[in-house]
Short mmCIF file of C-alpha atoms in Angstrom, two decimals:
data_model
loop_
_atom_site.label_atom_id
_atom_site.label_comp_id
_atom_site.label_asym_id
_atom_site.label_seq_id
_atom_site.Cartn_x
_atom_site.Cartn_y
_atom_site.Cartn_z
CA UNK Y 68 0.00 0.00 0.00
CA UNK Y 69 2.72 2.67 0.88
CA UNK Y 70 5.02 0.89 -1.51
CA UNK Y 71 7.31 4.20 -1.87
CA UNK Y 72 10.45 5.06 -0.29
CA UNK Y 73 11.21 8.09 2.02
CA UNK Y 74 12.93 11.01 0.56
CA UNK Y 75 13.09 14.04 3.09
CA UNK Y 76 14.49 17.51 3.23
CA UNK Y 77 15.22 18.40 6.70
CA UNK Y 78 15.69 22.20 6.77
CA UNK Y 79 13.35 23.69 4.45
CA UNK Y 80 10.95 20.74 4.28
CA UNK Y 81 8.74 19.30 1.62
CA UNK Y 82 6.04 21.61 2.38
CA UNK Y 83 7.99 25.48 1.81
CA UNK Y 84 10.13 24.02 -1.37
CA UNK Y 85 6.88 23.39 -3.31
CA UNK Y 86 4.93 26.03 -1.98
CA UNK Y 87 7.87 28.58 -3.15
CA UNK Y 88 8.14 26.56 -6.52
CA UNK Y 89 4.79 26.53 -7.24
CA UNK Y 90 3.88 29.95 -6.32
CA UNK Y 91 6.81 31.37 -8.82
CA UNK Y 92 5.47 29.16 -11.58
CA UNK Y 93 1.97 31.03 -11.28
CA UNK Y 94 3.66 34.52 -11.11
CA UNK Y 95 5.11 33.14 -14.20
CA UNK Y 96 2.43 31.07 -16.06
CA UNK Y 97 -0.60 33.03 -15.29
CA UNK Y 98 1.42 36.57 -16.00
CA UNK Y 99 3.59 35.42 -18.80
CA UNK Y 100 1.90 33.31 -20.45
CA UNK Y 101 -2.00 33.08 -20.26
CA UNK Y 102 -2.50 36.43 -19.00
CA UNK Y 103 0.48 37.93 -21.12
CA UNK Y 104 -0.72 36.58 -24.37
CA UNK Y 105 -4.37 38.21 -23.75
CA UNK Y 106 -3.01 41.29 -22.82
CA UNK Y 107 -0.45 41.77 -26.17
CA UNK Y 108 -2.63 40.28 -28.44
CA UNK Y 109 -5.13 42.98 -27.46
CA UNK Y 110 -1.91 45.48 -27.92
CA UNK Y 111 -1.25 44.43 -31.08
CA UNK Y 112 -4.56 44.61 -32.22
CA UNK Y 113 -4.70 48.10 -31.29
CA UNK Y 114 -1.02 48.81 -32.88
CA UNK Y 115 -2.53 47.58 -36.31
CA UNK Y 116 -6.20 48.82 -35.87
CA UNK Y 117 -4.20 52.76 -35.51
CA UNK Y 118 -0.96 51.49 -37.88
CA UNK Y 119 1.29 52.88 -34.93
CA UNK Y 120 4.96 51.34 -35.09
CA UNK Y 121 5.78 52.85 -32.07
CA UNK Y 122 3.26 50.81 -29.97
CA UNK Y 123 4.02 48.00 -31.94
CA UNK Y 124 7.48 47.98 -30.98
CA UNK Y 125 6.25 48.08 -27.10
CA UNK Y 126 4.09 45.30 -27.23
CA UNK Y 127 7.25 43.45 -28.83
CA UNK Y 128 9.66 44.28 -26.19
CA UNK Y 129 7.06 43.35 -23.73
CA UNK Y 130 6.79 40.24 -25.17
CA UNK Y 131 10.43 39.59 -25.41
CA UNK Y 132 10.48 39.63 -21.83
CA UNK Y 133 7.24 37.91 -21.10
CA UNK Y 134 9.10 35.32 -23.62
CA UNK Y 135 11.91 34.36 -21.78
CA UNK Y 136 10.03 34.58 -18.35
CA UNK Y 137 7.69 31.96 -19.75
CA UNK Y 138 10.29 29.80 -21.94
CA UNK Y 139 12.99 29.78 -19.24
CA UNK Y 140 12.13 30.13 -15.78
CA UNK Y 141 8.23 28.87 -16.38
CA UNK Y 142 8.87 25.65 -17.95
CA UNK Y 143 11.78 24.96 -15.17
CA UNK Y 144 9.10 25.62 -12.00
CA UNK Y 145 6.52 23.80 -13.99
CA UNK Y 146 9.44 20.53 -13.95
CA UNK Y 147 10.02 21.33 -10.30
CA UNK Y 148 5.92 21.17 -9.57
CA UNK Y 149 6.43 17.40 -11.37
CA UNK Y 150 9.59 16.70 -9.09
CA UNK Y 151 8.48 17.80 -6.15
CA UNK Y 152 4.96 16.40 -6.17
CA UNK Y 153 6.60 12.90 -7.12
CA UNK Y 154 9.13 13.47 -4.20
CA UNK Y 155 6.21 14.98 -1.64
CA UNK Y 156 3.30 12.97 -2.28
CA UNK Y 157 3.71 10.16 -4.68
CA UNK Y 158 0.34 8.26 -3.69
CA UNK Y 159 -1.40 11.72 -4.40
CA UNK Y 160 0.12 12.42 -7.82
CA UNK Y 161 -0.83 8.76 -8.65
CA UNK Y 162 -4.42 9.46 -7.77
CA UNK Y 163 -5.03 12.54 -9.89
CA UNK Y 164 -2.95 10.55 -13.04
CA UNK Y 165 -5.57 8.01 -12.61
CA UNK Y 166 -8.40 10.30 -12.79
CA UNK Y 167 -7.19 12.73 -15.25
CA UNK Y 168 -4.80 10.66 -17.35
CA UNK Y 169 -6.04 11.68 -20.62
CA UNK Y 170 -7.23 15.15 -19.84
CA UNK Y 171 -3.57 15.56 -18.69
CA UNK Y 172 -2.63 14.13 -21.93
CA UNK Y 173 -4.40 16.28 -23.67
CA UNK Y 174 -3.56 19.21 -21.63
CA UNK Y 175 0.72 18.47 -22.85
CA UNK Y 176 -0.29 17.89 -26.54
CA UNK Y 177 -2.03 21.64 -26.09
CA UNK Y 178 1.00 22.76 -23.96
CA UNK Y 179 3.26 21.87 -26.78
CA UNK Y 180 0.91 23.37 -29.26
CA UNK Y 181 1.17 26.48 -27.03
CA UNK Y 182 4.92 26.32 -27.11
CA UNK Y 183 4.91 26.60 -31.31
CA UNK Y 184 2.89 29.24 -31.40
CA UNK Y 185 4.86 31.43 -29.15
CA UNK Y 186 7.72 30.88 -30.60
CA UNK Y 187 6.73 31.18 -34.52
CA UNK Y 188 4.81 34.49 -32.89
CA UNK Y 189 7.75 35.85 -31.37
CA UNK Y 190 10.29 34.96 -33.60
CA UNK Y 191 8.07 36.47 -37.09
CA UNK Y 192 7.00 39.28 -35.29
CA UNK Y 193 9.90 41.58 -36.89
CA UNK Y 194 9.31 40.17 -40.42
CA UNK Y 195 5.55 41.13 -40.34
CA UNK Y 196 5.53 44.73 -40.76
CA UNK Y 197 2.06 47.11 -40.06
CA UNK Y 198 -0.26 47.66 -43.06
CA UNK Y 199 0.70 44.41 -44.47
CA UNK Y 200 -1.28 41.39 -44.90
CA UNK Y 201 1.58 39.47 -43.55
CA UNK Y 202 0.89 41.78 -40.02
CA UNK Y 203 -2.61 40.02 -39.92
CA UNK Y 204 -2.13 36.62 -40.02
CA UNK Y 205 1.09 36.76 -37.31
CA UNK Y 206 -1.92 38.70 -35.39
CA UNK Y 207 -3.83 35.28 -35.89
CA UNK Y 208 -0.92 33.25 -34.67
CA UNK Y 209 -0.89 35.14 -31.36
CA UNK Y 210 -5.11 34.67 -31.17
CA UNK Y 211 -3.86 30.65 -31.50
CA UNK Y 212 -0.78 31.01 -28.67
CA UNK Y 213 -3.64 33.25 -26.42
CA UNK Y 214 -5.95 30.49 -26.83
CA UNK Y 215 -4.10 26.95 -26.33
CA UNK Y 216 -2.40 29.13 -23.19
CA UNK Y 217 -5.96 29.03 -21.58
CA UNK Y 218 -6.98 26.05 -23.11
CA UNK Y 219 -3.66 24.61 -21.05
CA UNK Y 220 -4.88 25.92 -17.56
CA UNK Y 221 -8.60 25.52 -17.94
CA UNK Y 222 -7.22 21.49 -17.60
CA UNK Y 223 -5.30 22.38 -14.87
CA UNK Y 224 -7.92 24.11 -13.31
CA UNK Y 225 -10.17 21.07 -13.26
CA UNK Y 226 -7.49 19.20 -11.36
CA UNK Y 227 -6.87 21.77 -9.28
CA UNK Y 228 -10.53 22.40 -8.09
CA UNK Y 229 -11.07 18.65 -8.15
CA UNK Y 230 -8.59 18.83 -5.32
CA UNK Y 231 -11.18 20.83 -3.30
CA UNK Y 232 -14.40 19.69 -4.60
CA UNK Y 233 -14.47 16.35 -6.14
CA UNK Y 234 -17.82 16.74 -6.14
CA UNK Y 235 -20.24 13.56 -7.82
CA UNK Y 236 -16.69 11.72 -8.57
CA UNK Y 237 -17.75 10.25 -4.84
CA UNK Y 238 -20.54 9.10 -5.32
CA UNK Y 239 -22.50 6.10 -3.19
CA UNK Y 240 -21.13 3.53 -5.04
CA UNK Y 241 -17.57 4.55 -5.09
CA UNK Y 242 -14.64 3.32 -5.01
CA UNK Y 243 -16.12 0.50 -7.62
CA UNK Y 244 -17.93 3.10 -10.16
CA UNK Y 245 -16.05 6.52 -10.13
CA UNK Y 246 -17.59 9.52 -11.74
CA UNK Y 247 -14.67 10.73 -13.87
CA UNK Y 248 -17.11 12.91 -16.00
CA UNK Y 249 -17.74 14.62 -12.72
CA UNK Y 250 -14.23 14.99 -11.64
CA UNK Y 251 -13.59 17.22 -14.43
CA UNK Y 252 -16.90 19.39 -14.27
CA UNK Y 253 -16.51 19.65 -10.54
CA UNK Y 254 -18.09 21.99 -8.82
CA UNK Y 255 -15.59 24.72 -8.33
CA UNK Y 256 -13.95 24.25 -11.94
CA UNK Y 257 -16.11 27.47 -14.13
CA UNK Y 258 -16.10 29.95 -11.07
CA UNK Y 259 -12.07 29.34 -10.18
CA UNK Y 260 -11.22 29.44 -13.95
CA UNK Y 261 -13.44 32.49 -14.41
CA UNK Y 262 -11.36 33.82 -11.11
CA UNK Y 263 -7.74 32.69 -12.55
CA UNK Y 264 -8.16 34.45 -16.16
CA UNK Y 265 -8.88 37.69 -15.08
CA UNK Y 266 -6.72 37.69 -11.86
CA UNK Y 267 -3.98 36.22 -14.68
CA UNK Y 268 -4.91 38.86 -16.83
CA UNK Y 269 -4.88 41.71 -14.35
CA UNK Y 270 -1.51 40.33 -13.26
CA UNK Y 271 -0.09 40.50 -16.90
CA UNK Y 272 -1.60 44.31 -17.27
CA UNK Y 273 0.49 44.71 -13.93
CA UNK Y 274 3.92 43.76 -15.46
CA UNK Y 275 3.15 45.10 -18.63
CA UNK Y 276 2.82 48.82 -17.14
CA UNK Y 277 6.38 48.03 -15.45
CA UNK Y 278 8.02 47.02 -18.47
CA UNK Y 279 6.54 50.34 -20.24
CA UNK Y 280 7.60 52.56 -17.65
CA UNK Y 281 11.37 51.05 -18.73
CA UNK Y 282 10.96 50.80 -22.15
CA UNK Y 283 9.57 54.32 -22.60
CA UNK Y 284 11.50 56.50 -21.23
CA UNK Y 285 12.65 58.21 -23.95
CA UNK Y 286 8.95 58.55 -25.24
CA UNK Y 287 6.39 60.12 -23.24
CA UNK Y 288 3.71 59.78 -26.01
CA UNK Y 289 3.84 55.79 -26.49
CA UNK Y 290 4.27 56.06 -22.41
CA UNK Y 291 1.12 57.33 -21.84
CA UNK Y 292 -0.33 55.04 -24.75
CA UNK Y 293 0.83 52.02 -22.58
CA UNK Y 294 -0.10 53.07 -19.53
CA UNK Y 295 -3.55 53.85 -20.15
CA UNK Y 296 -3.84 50.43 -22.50
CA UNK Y 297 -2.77 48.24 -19.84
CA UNK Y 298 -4.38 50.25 -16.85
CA UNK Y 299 -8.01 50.41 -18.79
CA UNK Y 300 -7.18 46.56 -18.93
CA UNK Y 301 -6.27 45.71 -15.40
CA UNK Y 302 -9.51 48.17 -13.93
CA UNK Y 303 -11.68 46.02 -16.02
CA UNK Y 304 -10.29 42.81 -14.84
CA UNK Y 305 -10.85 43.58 -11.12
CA UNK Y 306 -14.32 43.76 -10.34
CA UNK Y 307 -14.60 40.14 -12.75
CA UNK Y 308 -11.97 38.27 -10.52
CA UNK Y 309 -13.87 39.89 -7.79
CA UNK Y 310 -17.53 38.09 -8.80
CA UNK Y 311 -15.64 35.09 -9.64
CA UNK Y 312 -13.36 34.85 -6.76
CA UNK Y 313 -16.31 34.98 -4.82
CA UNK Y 314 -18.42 32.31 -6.64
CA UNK Y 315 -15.50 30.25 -6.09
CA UNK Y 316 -15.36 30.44 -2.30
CA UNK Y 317 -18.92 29.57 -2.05
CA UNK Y 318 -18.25 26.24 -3.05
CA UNK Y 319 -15.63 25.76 -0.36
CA UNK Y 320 -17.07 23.08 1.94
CA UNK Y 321 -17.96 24.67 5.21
CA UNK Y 322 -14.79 23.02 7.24
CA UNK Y 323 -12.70 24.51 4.58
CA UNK Y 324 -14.36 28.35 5.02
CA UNK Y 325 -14.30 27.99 9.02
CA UNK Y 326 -10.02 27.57 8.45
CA UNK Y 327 -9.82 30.59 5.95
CA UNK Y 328 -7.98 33.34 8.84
CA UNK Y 329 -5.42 30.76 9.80
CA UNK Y 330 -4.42 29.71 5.80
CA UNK Y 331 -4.27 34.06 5.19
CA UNK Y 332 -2.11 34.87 8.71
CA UNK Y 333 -1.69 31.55 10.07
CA UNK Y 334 -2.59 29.49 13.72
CA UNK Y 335 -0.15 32.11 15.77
CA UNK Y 336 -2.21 34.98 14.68
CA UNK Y 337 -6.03 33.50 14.10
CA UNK Y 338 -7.19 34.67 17.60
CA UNK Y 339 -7.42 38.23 15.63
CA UNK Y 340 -8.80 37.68 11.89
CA UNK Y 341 -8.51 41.34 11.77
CA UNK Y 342 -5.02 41.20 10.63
CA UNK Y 343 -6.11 38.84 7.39
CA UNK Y 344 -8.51 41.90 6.63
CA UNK Y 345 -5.71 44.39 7.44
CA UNK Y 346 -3.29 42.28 5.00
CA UNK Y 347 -5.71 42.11 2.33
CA UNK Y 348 -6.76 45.40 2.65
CA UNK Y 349 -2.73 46.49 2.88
CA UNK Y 350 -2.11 44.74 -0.57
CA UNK Y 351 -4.98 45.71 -2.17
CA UNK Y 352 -4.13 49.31 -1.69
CA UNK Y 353 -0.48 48.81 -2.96
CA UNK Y 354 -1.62 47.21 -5.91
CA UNK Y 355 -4.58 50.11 -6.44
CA UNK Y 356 -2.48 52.74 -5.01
CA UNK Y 357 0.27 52.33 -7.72
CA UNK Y 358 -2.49 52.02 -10.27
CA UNK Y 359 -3.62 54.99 -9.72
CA UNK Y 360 -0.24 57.24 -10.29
CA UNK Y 361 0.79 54.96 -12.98
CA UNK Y 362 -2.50 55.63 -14.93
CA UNK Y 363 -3.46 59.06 -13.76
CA UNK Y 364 -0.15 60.85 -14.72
CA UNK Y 365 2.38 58.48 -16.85
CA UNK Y 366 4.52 60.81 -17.43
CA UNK Y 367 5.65 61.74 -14.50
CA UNK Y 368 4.88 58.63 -12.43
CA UNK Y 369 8.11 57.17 -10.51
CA UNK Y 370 8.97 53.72 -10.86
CA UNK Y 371 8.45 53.29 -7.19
CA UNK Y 372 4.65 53.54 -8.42
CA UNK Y 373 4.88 50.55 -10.43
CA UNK Y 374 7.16 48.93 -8.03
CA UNK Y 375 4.97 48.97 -4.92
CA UNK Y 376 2.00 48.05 -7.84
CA UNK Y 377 4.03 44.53 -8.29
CA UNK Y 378 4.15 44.02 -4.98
CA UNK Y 379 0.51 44.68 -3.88
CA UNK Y 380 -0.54 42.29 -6.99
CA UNK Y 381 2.12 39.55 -6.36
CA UNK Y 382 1.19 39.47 -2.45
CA UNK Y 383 -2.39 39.37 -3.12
CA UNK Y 384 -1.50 35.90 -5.57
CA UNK Y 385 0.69 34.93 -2.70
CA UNK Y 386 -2.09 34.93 -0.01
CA UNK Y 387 -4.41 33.09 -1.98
CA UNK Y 388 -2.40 30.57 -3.36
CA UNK Y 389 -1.22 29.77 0.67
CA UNK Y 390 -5.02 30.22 1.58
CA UNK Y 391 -6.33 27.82 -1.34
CA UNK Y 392 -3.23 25.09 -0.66
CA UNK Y 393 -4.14 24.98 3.32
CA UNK Y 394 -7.98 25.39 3.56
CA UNK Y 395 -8.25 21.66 1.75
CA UNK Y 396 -6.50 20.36 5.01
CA UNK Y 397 -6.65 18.00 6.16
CA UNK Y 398 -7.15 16.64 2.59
CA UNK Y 399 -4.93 16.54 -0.36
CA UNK Y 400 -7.97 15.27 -2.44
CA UNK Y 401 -11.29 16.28 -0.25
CA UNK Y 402 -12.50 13.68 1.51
CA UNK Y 403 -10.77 10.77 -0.72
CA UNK Y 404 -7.16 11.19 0.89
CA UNK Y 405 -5.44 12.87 3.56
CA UNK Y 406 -2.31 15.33 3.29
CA UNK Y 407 0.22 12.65 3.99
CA UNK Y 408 -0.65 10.22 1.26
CA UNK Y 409 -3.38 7.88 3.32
CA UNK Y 410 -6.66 7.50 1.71
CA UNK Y 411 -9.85 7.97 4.11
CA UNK Y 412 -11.17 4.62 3.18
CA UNK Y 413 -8.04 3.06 4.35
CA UNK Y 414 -8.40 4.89 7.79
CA UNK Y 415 -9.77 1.81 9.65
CA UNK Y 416 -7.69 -0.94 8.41
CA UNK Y 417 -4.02 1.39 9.38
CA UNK Y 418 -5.68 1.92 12.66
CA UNK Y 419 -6.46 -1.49 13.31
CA UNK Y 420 -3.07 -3.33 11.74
CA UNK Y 421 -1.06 -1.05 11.88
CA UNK Y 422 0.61 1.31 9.69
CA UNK Y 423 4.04 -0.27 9.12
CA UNK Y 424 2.73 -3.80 8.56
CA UNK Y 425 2.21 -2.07 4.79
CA UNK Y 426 5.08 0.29 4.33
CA UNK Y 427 7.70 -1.96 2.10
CA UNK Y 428 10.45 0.63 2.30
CA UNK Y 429 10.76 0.31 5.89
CA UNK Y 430 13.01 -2.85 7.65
CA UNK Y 431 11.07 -5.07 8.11
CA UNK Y 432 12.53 -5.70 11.44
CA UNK Y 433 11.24 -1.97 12.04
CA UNK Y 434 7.32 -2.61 11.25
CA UNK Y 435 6.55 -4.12 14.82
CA UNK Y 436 7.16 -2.25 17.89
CA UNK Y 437 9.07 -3.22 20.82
CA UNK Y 438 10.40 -2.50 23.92
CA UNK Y 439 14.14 -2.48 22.08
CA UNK Y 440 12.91 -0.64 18.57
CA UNK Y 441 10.13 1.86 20.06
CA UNK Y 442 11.85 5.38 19.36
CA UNK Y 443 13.22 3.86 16.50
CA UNK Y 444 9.92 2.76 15.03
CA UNK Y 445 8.55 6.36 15.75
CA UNK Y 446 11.21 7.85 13.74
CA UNK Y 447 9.86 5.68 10.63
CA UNK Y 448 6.41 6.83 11.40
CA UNK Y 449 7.33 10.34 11.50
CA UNK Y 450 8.85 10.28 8.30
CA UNK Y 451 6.10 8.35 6.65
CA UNK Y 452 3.27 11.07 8.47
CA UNK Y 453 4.60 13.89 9.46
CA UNK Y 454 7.00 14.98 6.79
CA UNK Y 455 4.81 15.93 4.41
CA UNK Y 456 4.48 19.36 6.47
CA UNK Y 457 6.97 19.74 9.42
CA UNK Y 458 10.70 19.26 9.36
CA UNK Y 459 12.61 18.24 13.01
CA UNK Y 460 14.09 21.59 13.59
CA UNK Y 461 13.55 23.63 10.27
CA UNK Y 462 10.36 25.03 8.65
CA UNK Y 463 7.83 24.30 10.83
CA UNK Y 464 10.03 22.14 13.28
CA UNK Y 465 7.54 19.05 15.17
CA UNK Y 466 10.55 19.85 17.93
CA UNK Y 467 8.97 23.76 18.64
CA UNK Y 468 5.52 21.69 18.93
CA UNK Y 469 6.27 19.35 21.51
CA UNK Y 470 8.96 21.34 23.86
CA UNK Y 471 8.60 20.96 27.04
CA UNK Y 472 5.97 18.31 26.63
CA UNK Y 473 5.98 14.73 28.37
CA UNK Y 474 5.74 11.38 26.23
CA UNK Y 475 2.20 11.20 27.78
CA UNK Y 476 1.28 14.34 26.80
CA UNK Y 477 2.36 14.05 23.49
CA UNK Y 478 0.30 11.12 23.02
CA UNK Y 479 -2.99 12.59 24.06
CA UNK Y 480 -2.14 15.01 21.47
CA UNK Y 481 -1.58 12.59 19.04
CA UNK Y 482 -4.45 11.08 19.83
CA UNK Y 483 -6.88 13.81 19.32
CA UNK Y 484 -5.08 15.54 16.76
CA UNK Y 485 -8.06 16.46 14.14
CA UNK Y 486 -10.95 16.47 16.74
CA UNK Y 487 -9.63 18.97 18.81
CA UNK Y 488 -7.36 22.81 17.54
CA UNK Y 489 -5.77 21.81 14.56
CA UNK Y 490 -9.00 20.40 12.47
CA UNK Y 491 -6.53 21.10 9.53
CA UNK Y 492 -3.91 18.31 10.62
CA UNK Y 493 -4.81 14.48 9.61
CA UNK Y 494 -5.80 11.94 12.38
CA UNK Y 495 -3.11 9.23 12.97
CA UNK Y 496 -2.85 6.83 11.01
CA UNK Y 497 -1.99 3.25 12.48
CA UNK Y 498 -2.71 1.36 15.91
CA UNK Y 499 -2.04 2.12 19.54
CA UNK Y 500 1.91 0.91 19.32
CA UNK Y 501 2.71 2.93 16.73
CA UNK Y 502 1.27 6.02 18.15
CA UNK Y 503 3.13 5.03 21.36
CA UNK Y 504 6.05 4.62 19.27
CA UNK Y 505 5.77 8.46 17.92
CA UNK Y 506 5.33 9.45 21.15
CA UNK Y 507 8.37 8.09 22.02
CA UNK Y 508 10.10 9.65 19.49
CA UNK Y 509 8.83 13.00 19.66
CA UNK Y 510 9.45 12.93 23.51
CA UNK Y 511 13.46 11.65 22.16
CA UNK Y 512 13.86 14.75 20.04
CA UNK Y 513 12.17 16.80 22.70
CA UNK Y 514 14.92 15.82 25.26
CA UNK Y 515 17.45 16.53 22.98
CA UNK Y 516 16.48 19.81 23.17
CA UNK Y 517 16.14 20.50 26.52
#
């Protein structure tokens, strides 16, 4: 059953290397790619509709960089998100490949596609020159790029809110009949894609005024051109992600809305959820502040404007990133598997056998507990549980947890770990010996500390 073999990272942990990976590929993917080819396909339409060289030439640069943001450092965070899923949570990326095998086959076949476009776009885009014929059909091979881009994470999106709301996929006679229509038109699939284009178009607009405010310098004219394109742009995207955004969160299952103010400022600062409003709130006027002075008066707007603009947007895709990745805990897939690999169904049969008794990459003179082997044994069931979020004395140590703490302590804690303060942790998995055993353990490292 847990036929996979332990791989851990002890100072940053599983958990902070793929949120950091992952998070960077969405700066990335949603701004350079699916929200970057909107965005200059709408500014080259405008640069042929007025035959204006000038604002061609922006939308080029702009694209240049958007090109090697998305062909370089995109396609490496989007291998990493493959790696480190495989590494993390092997059982879990197994799961979704056997749901979504062929819409994630179809999904690379489109990324690919994506990938020709782009480049043919980019690399004609200084032999097709305004009022030419030619200058309309590269426009048409930028419509393609925009629309295999989205095509690429509407699939994603599906597996992504399939994560949170499997919806009919469990139905009553599952596991023998799985829905996999219903996995893919899950419930939250239309309002978080709806949410994700215009936040990934917004986002785009975002860079795009940055990149202006460098590339113009020299020309106040096309400066205030490119300002007011990609402002007009981002205003209109707002209130959409807005609606959507909040379409999505109403089909957040109830346990995942009541853990909302600890995934935005986490468990240390939940007792006031005023600070998630005052860090919304904080970003949001960055983001709008810089707006503003970028759009109101181009030409003399500091780059600090567009500066403090980046960061308002790229905290605000931060938070909810962090907020959507946590609120699905204790789940990895909702209600079908935990965080740490263990499916619910399973649930009765580790906590009556025992854990070990299936986990082939531990010795086997390991998977029993004894008097000899007990802190030992723990150390195996750590690994196998508890690494998936919390290093020993890194990221998130389990030693800051349990300082101070007896071994009987630590196993009452154990024991009601989901019931009681930290609904978003997983119950144990595995019988009375083994929890004893991780008791031990944690009471071993504990002492170490002391």
């Amino acid at each position: 059953m847990f036929d996979f073999p332990i791989f851990d990272m002890p100072m940053f942990g599983h958990r902070f290397i793929f949120a950091f990976d992952a998070i960077v590929h969405v700066f990335i993917s949603h701004g350079a790619a699916v929200g970057g080819s909107i965005v200059l396909v709408l500014a080259q339409r405008l640069a042929i509709r007025n035959n204006d060289q000038k604002f061609d030439d922006l939308a080029y640069k702009v694209l240049f960089t958007l090109f090697i943001l998305a062909t370089a450092v995109g396609a490496l965070t989007g291998i990493g998100i493959w790696i480190h899923a495989n590494i993390i949570n092997p059982a879990a990326i197994g799961a979704l490949l056997r749901v979504f095998f062929w819409k994630w086959f179809v999904e690379w076949i489109v990324f690919n596609v994506e990938m020709v476009f782009l480049l043919m776009w980019f690399l004609s885009w200084k032999n097709r020159p305004l009022g030419t014929p030619a200058k309309r059909s590269h426009y048409r091979l930028g419509v393609s790029y925009a629309v295999a881009s989205w095509l690429t994470m509407a699939i994603i999106t599906a597996i992504l809110g399939f994560m949170m709301t499997p919806g009919n996929w469990l139905r009553s006679d599952f596991p023998a009949r799985p829905d996999y229509i219903a996995a893919l038109v899950n419930p939250s699939w239309i309002p978080s894609l709806g949410f994700r284009t215009f936040f990934a178009v917004a986002w785009a607009s975002a860079i795009s005024m940055l990149l202006t405010w460098f590339f113009t310098r020299d020309d106040e004219e096309t400066r205030v051109k490119g300002m007011r394109f990609f402002g007009k742009i981002l205003m209109v995207c707002v209130p959409l992600f807005l609606a959507f955004g909040y379409w999505y969160y109403l089909q957040f299952p109830q346990a995942a809305k009541d853990i909302f103010v600890i995934g935005a400022i986490t468990r240390r600062l939940a007792a006031h959820p005023e600070y998630a409003v005052y860090l919304t709130a904080g970003l949001a006027t960055l983001a709008l502040g810089g707006l503003a002075i970028l759009y109101g008066n181009p030409k003399r707007a500091p780059l600090l404007a567009a500066v403090i603009m980046l960061i308002g947007c790229s905290g605000l895709i931060a938070e909810f990133e962090r907020v959507r990745e946590f609120v699905r805990k204790p789940y990895i897939i909702y209600n079908y598997m935990y965080a740490n690999g263990v499916r619910v169904i399973d649930m009765p049969l580790l906590q009556r056998d025992g854990y070990l008794k299936h986990a082939q990459f531990v010795p086997p003179e390991f998977r029993q507990v004894t008097a000899d082997n007990k802190v030992k044994v723990g150390e195996y069931v750590y690994k196998m549980q508890c690494r998936y979020c919390h290093t020993v004395n890194g990221i998130n140590a389990i030693t800051a947890r349990v300082k101070g703490w007896n071994e009987e302590t630590i196993d009452n804690r154990i024991t009601s770990l989901h019931a009681t303060v930290t609904p978003f942790m997983p119950p144990f998995a595995g019988n009375v010996a083994e929890r004893q055993a991780l008791s031990a353990y944690l009471y071993d490292l504990s002492s170490q500390q002391r």
